[in-house]
mmCIF file of C-alpha atoms and ligand atoms in Angstrom:
data_model
loop_
_atom_site.group_PDB
_atom_site.id
_atom_site.type_symbol
_atom_site.label_atom_id
_atom_site.label_comp_id
_atom_site.label_asym_id
_atom_site.label_seq_id
_atom_site.Cartn_x
_atom_site.Cartn_y
_atom_site.Cartn_z
ATOM 1 C CA UNK A 243 112.828 102.613 33.294
ATOM 2 C CA UNK A 244 115.732 105.445 35.246
ATOM 3 C CA UNK A 245 113.027 107.788 36.918
ATOM 4 C CA UNK A 246 114.413 111.355 35.304
ATOM 5 C CA UNK A 247 112.858 112.904 38.123
ATOM 6 C CA UNK A 248 115.036 111.580 41.255
ATOM 7 C CA UNK A 249 117.595 113.804 42.246
ATOM 8 C CA UNK A 250 118.951 111.409 44.829
ATOM 9 C CA UNK A 251 122.007 109.595 43.497
ATOM 10 C CA UNK A 252 121.459 105.686 42.621
ATOM 11 C CA UNK A 253 122.717 104.049 45.332
ATOM 12 C CA UNK A 254 122.887 99.852 45.281
ATOM 13 C CA UNK A 255 120.425 98.005 47.337
ATOM 14 C CA UNK A 256 120.671 94.664 48.520
ATOM 15 C CA UNK A 257 117.116 93.202 49.017
ATOM 16 C CA UNK A 258 116.548 90.064 50.900
ATOM 17 C CA UNK A 259 113.234 87.644 50.580
ATOM 18 C CA UNK A 260 113.317 89.323 46.470
ATOM 19 C CA UNK A 261 111.692 86.700 45.019
ATOM 20 C CA UNK A 262 107.805 87.193 45.669
ATOM 21 C CA UNK A 263 105.315 89.717 47.512
ATOM 22 C CA UNK A 264 107.313 92.743 48.613
ATOM 23 C CA UNK A 265 111.114 92.089 48.484
ATOM 24 C CA UNK A 266 110.062 92.196 44.519
ATOM 25 C CA UNK A 267 107.849 94.831 44.714
ATOM 26 C CA UNK A 268 110.412 96.654 46.153
ATOM 27 C CA UNK A 269 113.191 95.727 43.460
ATOM 28 C CA UNK A 270 110.994 96.873 40.698
ATOM 29 C CA UNK A 271 109.889 100.247 42.370
ATOM 30 C CA UNK A 272 114.015 100.913 43.529
ATOM 31 C CA UNK A 273 115.267 99.779 40.034
ATOM 32 C CA UNK A 274 112.386 102.111 38.419
ATOM 33 C CA UNK A 275 113.867 104.858 40.342
ATOM 34 C CA UNK A 276 117.047 104.376 39.274
ATOM 35 C CA UNK A 277 119.159 102.412 42.143
ATOM 36 C CA UNK A 278 121.183 99.384 41.441
ATOM 37 C CA UNK A 279 119.246 96.397 43.062
ATOM 38 C CA UNK A 280 120.404 92.981 44.403
ATOM 39 C CA UNK A 281 118.216 90.785 44.743
ATOM 40 C CA UNK A 282 118.483 87.396 46.931
ATOM 41 C CA UNK A 283 116.051 84.690 47.475
ATOM 42 C CA UNK A 284 116.482 81.043 47.601
ATOM 43 C CA UNK A 285 114.471 80.577 44.483
ATOM 44 C CA UNK A 286 116.994 81.682 41.945
ATOM 45 C CA UNK A 287 114.615 80.737 39.050
ATOM 46 C CA UNK A 288 112.835 83.626 39.950
ATOM 47 C CA UNK A 289 115.177 86.101 40.637
ATOM 48 C CA UNK A 290 116.559 85.194 37.238
ATOM 49 C CA UNK A 291 113.232 85.987 36.340
ATOM 50 C CA UNK A 292 112.623 89.172 38.185
ATOM 51 C CA UNK A 293 116.316 90.417 36.921
ATOM 52 C CA UNK A 294 115.545 90.650 33.334
ATOM 53 C CA UNK A 295 112.506 92.293 33.584
ATOM 54 C CA UNK A 296 113.773 94.738 35.454
ATOM 55 C CA UNK A 297 116.583 94.843 33.097
ATOM 56 C CA UNK A 298 114.323 94.344 29.961
ATOM 57 C CA UNK A 299 112.856 98.131 31.866
ATOM 58 C CA UNK A 300 116.268 99.653 31.783
ATOM 59 C CA UNK A 301 116.682 99.301 35.151
ATOM 60 C CA UNK A 302 119.983 97.770 36.382
ATOM 61 C CA UNK A 303 119.231 94.458 38.705
ATOM 62 C CA UNK A 304 121.745 91.679 39.474
ATOM 63 C CA UNK A 305 121.001 88.129 41.875
ATOM 64 C CA UNK A 306 122.674 85.640 43.911
ATOM 65 C CA UNK A 307 121.410 83.165 45.827
ATOM 66 C CA UNK A 308 120.358 83.583 49.475
ATOM 67 C CA UNK A 309 119.454 81.471 52.599
ATOM 68 C CA UNK A 310 119.478 84.246 55.577
ATOM 69 C CA UNK A 311 119.231 81.622 57.569
ATOM 70 C CA UNK A 312 123.204 80.775 56.737
ATOM 71 C CA UNK A 313 125.519 83.678 58.069
ATOM 72 C CA UNK A 314 128.534 82.268 54.851
ATOM 73 C CA UNK A 315 125.587 82.372 53.184
ATOM 74 C CA UNK A 316 124.642 85.890 53.720
ATOM 75 C CA UNK A 317 128.659 87.379 53.916
ATOM 76 C CA UNK A 318 128.567 85.591 50.487
ATOM 77 C CA UNK A 319 125.708 87.367 48.873
ATOM 78 C CA UNK A 320 126.903 91.044 50.760
ATOM 79 C CA UNK A 321 130.668 90.137 49.129
ATOM 80 C CA UNK A 322 129.508 89.214 45.462
ATOM 81 C CA UNK A 323 127.430 93.099 45.564
ATOM 82 C CA UNK A 324 129.894 94.586 46.588
ATOM 83 C CA UNK A 325 132.777 92.569 44.898
ATOM 84 C CA UNK A 326 130.700 93.854 41.232
ATOM 85 C CA UNK A 327 129.417 97.523 42.758
ATOM 86 C CA UNK A 328 132.299 98.264 44.955
ATOM 87 C CA UNK A 329 129.996 99.656 47.494
ATOM 88 C CA UNK A 330 126.839 98.688 49.417
ATOM 89 C CA UNK A 331 124.252 101.346 50.346
ATOM 90 C CA UNK A 332 121.461 99.729 52.176
ATOM 91 C CA UNK A 333 120.561 96.681 52.827
ATOM 92 C CA UNK A 334 116.674 96.033 52.745
ATOM 93 C CA UNK A 335 115.980 93.221 55.479
ATOM 94 C CA UNK A 336 113.133 91.763 54.296
ATOM 95 C CA UNK A 337 113.070 87.892 53.964
ATOM 96 C CA UNK A 338 110.684 86.588 56.200
ATOM 97 C CA UNK A 339 108.202 83.954 56.752
ATOM 98 C CA UNK A 340 104.725 83.436 59.473
ATOM 99 C CA UNK A 341 103.591 79.701 59.603
ATOM 100 C CA UNK A 342 100.739 81.213 62.468
ATOM 101 C CA UNK A 343 99.457 78.494 64.382
ATOM 102 C CA UNK A 344 98.286 78.022 68.229
ATOM 103 C CA UNK A 345 100.888 78.057 71.050
ATOM 104 C CA UNK A 346 99.874 75.091 72.036
ATOM 105 C CA UNK A 347 99.214 73.459 68.908
ATOM 106 C CA UNK A 348 103.738 72.961 69.175
ATOM 107 C CA UNK A 349 104.391 73.657 66.746
ATOM 108 C CA UNK A 350 108.138 73.867 67.731
ATOM 109 C CA UNK A 351 109.497 73.139 63.564
ATOM 110 C CA UNK A 352 107.738 76.451 62.603
ATOM 111 C CA UNK A 353 108.968 78.416 66.200
ATOM 112 C CA UNK A 354 112.190 77.847 65.916
ATOM 113 C CA UNK A 355 112.233 77.864 61.585
ATOM 114 C CA UNK A 356 110.258 81.369 62.417
ATOM 115 C CA UNK A 357 112.764 82.955 64.609
ATOM 116 C CA UNK A 358 115.685 81.965 62.054
ATOM 117 C CA UNK A 359 114.594 83.506 59.310
ATOM 118 C CA UNK A 360 112.849 86.774 60.779
ATOM 119 C CA UNK A 361 115.017 87.571 63.407
ATOM 120 C CA UNK A 362 118.601 85.767 63.091
ATOM 121 C CA UNK A 363 117.760 86.235 59.671
ATOM 122 C CA UNK A 364 117.779 90.163 59.621
ATOM 123 C CA UNK A 365 120.907 89.962 62.440
ATOM 124 C CA UNK A 366 122.756 87.787 59.598
ATOM 125 C CA UNK A 367 121.933 90.536 57.619
ATOM 126 C CA UNK A 368 123.131 93.028 59.706
ATOM 127 C CA UNK A 369 126.691 91.755 60.550
ATOM 128 C CA UNK A 370 127.571 90.977 57.339
ATOM 129 C CA UNK A 371 127.149 94.808 56.117
ATOM 130 C CA UNK A 372 128.105 96.989 59.135
ATOM 131 C CA UNK A 373 131.660 96.703 58.930
ATOM 132 C CA UNK A 374 131.494 97.499 55.173
ATOM 133 C CA UNK A 375 129.477 100.214 55.990
ATOM 134 C CA UNK A 376 131.132 101.635 59.186
ATOM 135 C CA UNK A 377 134.389 101.597 56.489
ATOM 136 C CA UNK A 378 132.573 103.794 54.055
ATOM 137 C CA UNK A 379 131.290 105.738 56.966
ATOM 138 C CA UNK A 380 127.818 105.801 55.113
ATOM 139 C CA UNK A 381 125.035 103.124 54.894
ATOM 140 C CA UNK A 382 121.231 102.616 55.336
ATOM 141 C CA UNK A 383 119.018 99.476 57.305
ATOM 142 C CA UNK A 384 115.763 98.976 56.477
ATOM 143 C CA UNK A 385 114.219 96.147 58.194
ATOM 144 C CA UNK A 386 110.419 94.611 57.499
ATOM 145 C CA UNK A 387 108.852 93.856 60.805
ATOM 146 C CA UNK A 388 105.364 94.017 60.727
ATOM 147 C CA UNK A 389 101.771 95.907 62.164
ATOM 148 C CA UNK A 390 102.897 91.938 64.566
ATOM 149 C CA UNK A 391 105.758 93.645 65.758
ATOM 150 C CA UNK A 392 103.243 96.789 67.600
ATOM 151 C CA UNK A 393 100.293 94.869 69.048
ATOM 152 C CA UNK A 394 99.685 90.259 69.374
ATOM 153 C CA UNK A 395 97.134 88.123 68.163
ATOM 154 C CA UNK A 396 96.285 84.667 68.754
ATOM 155 C CA UNK A 397 97.710 82.779 66.985
ATOM 156 C CA UNK A 398 100.851 85.474 66.269
ATOM 157 C CA UNK A 399 102.289 84.834 69.352
ATOM 158 C CA UNK A 400 105.815 83.838 68.295
ATOM 159 C CA UNK A 401 105.822 85.512 63.963
ATOM 160 C CA UNK A 402 104.861 88.460 66.643
ATOM 161 C CA UNK A 403 107.341 88.050 69.066
ATOM 162 C CA UNK A 404 110.352 87.589 66.240
ATOM 163 C CA UNK A 405 108.755 91.220 64.719
ATOM 164 C CA UNK A 406 109.002 92.858 67.818
ATOM 165 C CA UNK A 407 112.225 91.970 68.117
ATOM 166 C CA UNK A 408 113.640 93.384 64.772
ATOM 167 C CA UNK A 409 111.535 96.508 66.055
ATOM 168 C CA UNK A 410 113.723 96.718 69.211
ATOM 169 C CA UNK A 411 117.335 95.656 67.501
ATOM 170 C CA UNK A 412 116.819 98.127 65.466
ATOM 171 C CA UNK A 413 116.118 100.886 67.704
ATOM 172 C CA UNK A 414 119.432 99.110 69.753
ATOM 173 C CA UNK A 415 121.629 99.647 65.963
ATOM 174 C CA UNK A 416 120.687 103.486 65.316
ATOM 175 C CA UNK A 417 121.108 104.271 68.823
ATOM 176 C CA UNK A 418 124.504 102.831 68.613
ATOM 177 C CA UNK A 419 125.085 104.248 64.736
ATOM 178 C CA UNK A 420 126.129 108.265 64.026
ATOM 179 C CA UNK A 421 127.103 107.020 60.051
ATOM 180 C CA UNK A 422 124.303 103.939 59.546
ATOM 181 C CA UNK A 423 120.517 105.154 59.250
ATOM 182 C CA UNK A 424 119.171 102.489 60.159
ATOM 183 C CA UNK A 425 114.720 102.467 59.287
ATOM 184 C CA UNK A 426 111.930 99.814 60.640
ATOM 185 C CA UNK A 427 108.780 99.771 58.515
ATOM 186 C CA UNK A 428 105.796 97.947 59.425
ATOM 187 C CA UNK A 429 103.295 96.194 57.005
ATOM 188 C CA UNK A 430 99.953 95.370 57.858
ATOM 189 C CA UNK A 431 97.669 93.549 55.453
ATOM 190 C CA UNK A 432 99.886 93.037 52.035
ATOM 191 C CA UNK A 433 98.884 91.295 48.986
ATOM 192 C CA UNK A 434 102.244 87.808 48.802
ATOM 193 C CA UNK A 435 102.583 84.757 49.482
ATOM 194 C CA UNK A 436 103.437 85.096 52.759
ATOM 195 C CA UNK A 437 100.114 82.894 53.956
ATOM 196 C CA UNK A 438 101.428 79.921 52.488
ATOM 197 C CA UNK A 439 103.838 78.697 55.024
ATOM 198 C CA UNK A 440 100.377 78.768 57.255
ATOM 199 C CA UNK A 441 100.837 74.652 57.628
ATOM 200 C CA UNK A 442 97.415 74.565 59.685
ATOM 201 C CA UNK A 443 94.460 74.994 56.947
ATOM 202 C CA UNK A 444 91.846 76.623 59.258
ATOM 203 C CA UNK A 445 93.868 79.459 60.550
ATOM 204 C CA UNK A 446 95.177 79.782 56.773
ATOM 205 C CA UNK A 447 91.558 80.249 55.328
ATOM 206 C CA UNK A 448 91.086 82.951 58.386
ATOM 207 C CA UNK A 449 94.164 84.810 57.260
ATOM 208 C CA UNK A 450 93.325 83.963 53.886
ATOM 209 C CA UNK A 451 89.854 86.143 54.186
ATOM 210 C CA UNK A 452 91.785 88.907 56.234
ATOM 211 C CA UNK A 453 93.405 89.551 53.209
ATOM 212 C CA UNK A 454 90.571 90.546 51.431
ATOM 213 C CA UNK A 455 91.243 94.620 52.670
ATOM 214 C CA UNK A 456 95.183 94.136 51.839
ATOM 215 C CA UNK A 457 97.125 96.590 49.799
ATOM 216 C CA UNK A 458 99.031 95.953 47.254
ATOM 217 C CA UNK A 459 102.888 95.093 47.719
ATOM 218 C CA UNK A 460 104.493 98.048 45.608
ATOM 219 C CA UNK A 461 102.884 99.915 48.695
ATOM 220 C CA UNK A 462 105.776 98.647 51.126
ATOM 221 C CA UNK A 463 108.115 99.495 47.917
ATOM 222 C CA UNK A 464 107.034 103.419 47.612
ATOM 223 C CA UNK A 465 107.371 103.455 51.602
ATOM 224 C CA UNK A 466 111.004 101.835 51.034
ATOM 225 C CA UNK A 467 111.969 104.486 48.314
ATOM 226 C CA UNK A 468 111.225 107.450 50.681
ATOM 227 C CA UNK A 469 112.866 106.537 53.200
ATOM 228 C CA UNK A 470 115.480 105.256 51.184
ATOM 229 C CA UNK A 471 115.449 108.733 49.067
ATOM 230 C CA UNK A 472 116.095 111.177 51.875
ATOM 231 C CA UNK A 473 119.174 113.512 52.174
ATOM 232 C CA UNK A 474 122.125 111.699 54.539
ATOM 233 C CA UNK A 475 121.307 112.975 57.548
ATOM 234 C CA UNK A 476 118.038 112.358 57.958
ATOM 235 C CA UNK A 477 117.116 109.300 58.657
ATOM 236 C CA UNK A 478 113.483 108.064 59.347
ATOM 237 C CA UNK A 479 112.585 105.551 61.995
ATOM 238 C CA UNK A 480 109.477 104.204 61.629
ATOM 239 C CA UNK A 481 106.616 103.485 59.226
ATOM 240 C CA UNK A 482 103.575 101.508 59.673
ATOM 241 C CA UNK A 483 101.605 100.924 56.206
ATOM 242 C CA UNK A 484 98.362 100.042 56.488
ATOM 243 C CA UNK A 485 95.179 98.643 54.446
ATOM 244 C CA UNK A 486 93.123 102.358 55.419
ATOM 245 C CA UNK A 487 90.160 99.439 56.638
ATOM 246 C CA UNK A 488 92.313 97.560 58.889
ATOM 247 C CA UNK A 489 91.505 97.739 62.078
HETATM 248 P P1 NDP B 52 106.338 86.211 50.511
HETATM 249 O O1 NDP B 52 106.214 84.796 50.926
HETATM 250 O O2 NDP B 52 105.868 86.868 49.461
HETATM 251 O O3 NDP B 52 107.488 86.523 50.302
HETATM 252 C C1 NDP B 52 109.209 86.419 51.441
HETATM 253 C C2 NDP B 52 110.058 86.563 50.615
HETATM 254 O O4 NDP B 52 111.156 85.982 51.869
HETATM 255 C C3 NDP B 52 110.997 84.941 49.692
HETATM 256 O O5 NDP B 52 110.960 85.830 48.445
HETATM 257 C C4 NDP B 52 111.257 84.082 50.340
HETATM 258 O O6 NDP B 52 112.191 83.224 48.953
HETATM 259 C C5 NDP B 52 112.153 85.058 51.025
HETATM 260 N N1 NDP B 52 111.782 83.936 52.423
HETATM 261 C C6 NDP B 52 112.363 83.105 52.944
HETATM 262 N N2 NDP B 52 112.763 82.426 53.449
HETATM 263 C C7 NDP B 52 113.899 82.930 53.417
HETATM 264 C C8 NDP B 52 114.667 82.272 54.119
HETATM 265 N N3 NDP B 52 115.826 81.678 54.941
HETATM 266 N N4 NDP B 52 116.755 83.056 53.268
HETATM 267 C C9 NDP B 52 116.578 83.732 52.169
HETATM 268 N N5 NDP B 52 114.658 84.524 51.458
HETATM 269 C C10 NDP B 52 113.572 83.825 52.652
HETATM 270 O O7 NDP B 52 105.950 87.211 51.636
HETATM 271 P P2 NDP B 52 105.549 88.915 51.864
HETATM 272 O O8 NDP B 52 106.679 89.510 51.002
HETATM 273 O O9 NDP B 52 104.361 89.467 52.876
HETATM 274 O O10 NDP B 52 107.244 88.941 53.663
HETATM 275 C C11 NDP B 52 108.620 89.831 53.480
HETATM 276 C C12 NDP B 52 108.357 90.487 54.968
HETATM 277 O O11 NDP B 52 107.189 91.256 55.982
HETATM 278 C C13 NDP B 52 108.424 88.893 55.938
HETATM 279 O O12 NDP B 52 109.272 89.783 56.388
HETATM 280 C C14 NDP B 52 106.896 89.620 56.596
HETATM 281 O O13 NDP B 52 106.611 89.012 57.232
HETATM 282 C C15 NDP B 52 106.954 91.039 55.985
HETATM 283 N N6 NDP B 52 105.204 91.149 56.715
HETATM 284 C C16 NDP B 52 104.493 90.984 55.552
HETATM 285 C C17 NDP B 52 103.203 91.456 55.295
HETATM 286 C C18 NDP B 52 101.908 91.270 54.755
HETATM 287 O O14 NDP B 52 101.029 90.994 54.824
HETATM 288 N N7 NDP B 52 102.247 90.438 53.299
HETATM 289 C C19 NDP B 52 102.838 91.883 56.675
HETATM 290 C C20 NDP B 52 103.560 92.685 57.363
HETATM 291 C C21 NDP B 52 104.772 92.032 57.146
HETATM 292 P P3 NDP B 52 112.568 81.923 48.896
HETATM 293 O O15 NDP B 52 111.082 81.162 49.827
HETATM 294 O O16 NDP B 52 112.174 82.065 47.734
HETATM 295 O O17 NDP B 52 113.793 81.904 49.451
#
């Protein structure tokens, strides 16, 4: 249901990885605040169900298949949103995977997959929206990094490398932009389906135990909404949102 208390004009907000977890929660929260959300992911059945649910609650949502590893597919996702709404105000680069493992396990395919989704996927998103936002002379790119973008832990070397890289390229984009806002949001342990991609069962069990203190994905959706709803001349650059109990 659109929030009558919001004073911010509705924005067209594209969200990658909207089929579960943080992306889904962010879509629900932004739609409830009156924004038009465009949902991208590979599991289109999930996106259709989410779109219907958001619309049943009075919100505005549109779903489009998306694989962020495919630059042409990302351009099609953005083009579909632009042709439907005539503008693209915000891109939330949220899609990500986290197949944790020790480096000496040599899971090279998983390393490459993380680089493809978590890093190249973000770059593909930036490439697809930046010309439009520059032509509009306004826009906002929100990149979801992680507490792993601020620290490094065993089994998370490659995941951390991708998330550090997301923070680095966001800072570069921020410095290059005078009209496009850039925000990095770094969640800590958050309830979602992220551990599903961990192939090593010992590591997966350990991380799922740590997830006992996880915060709900809605906490990250609130942070995204806060950043988006600031006045155009206010750029919230970095937010870290983690459980109070996380070390
Ligand atoms: P989920 O696994 O619940 O969600 C991940 C989303 O990414 C899904 O919607 C999935 O959709 C999508 N996705 C994966 N691969 C692709 C792809 N190739 N193309 C398009 N979409 C893709 O996990 P989270 O919600 O936790 O993850 C969201 C982001 O938050 C990630 O970037 C993650 O690294 C980050 N994060 C999460 C934390 C946590 O504790 N949960 C902590 C810190 C950061 P589909 O499979 O349908 O394509």
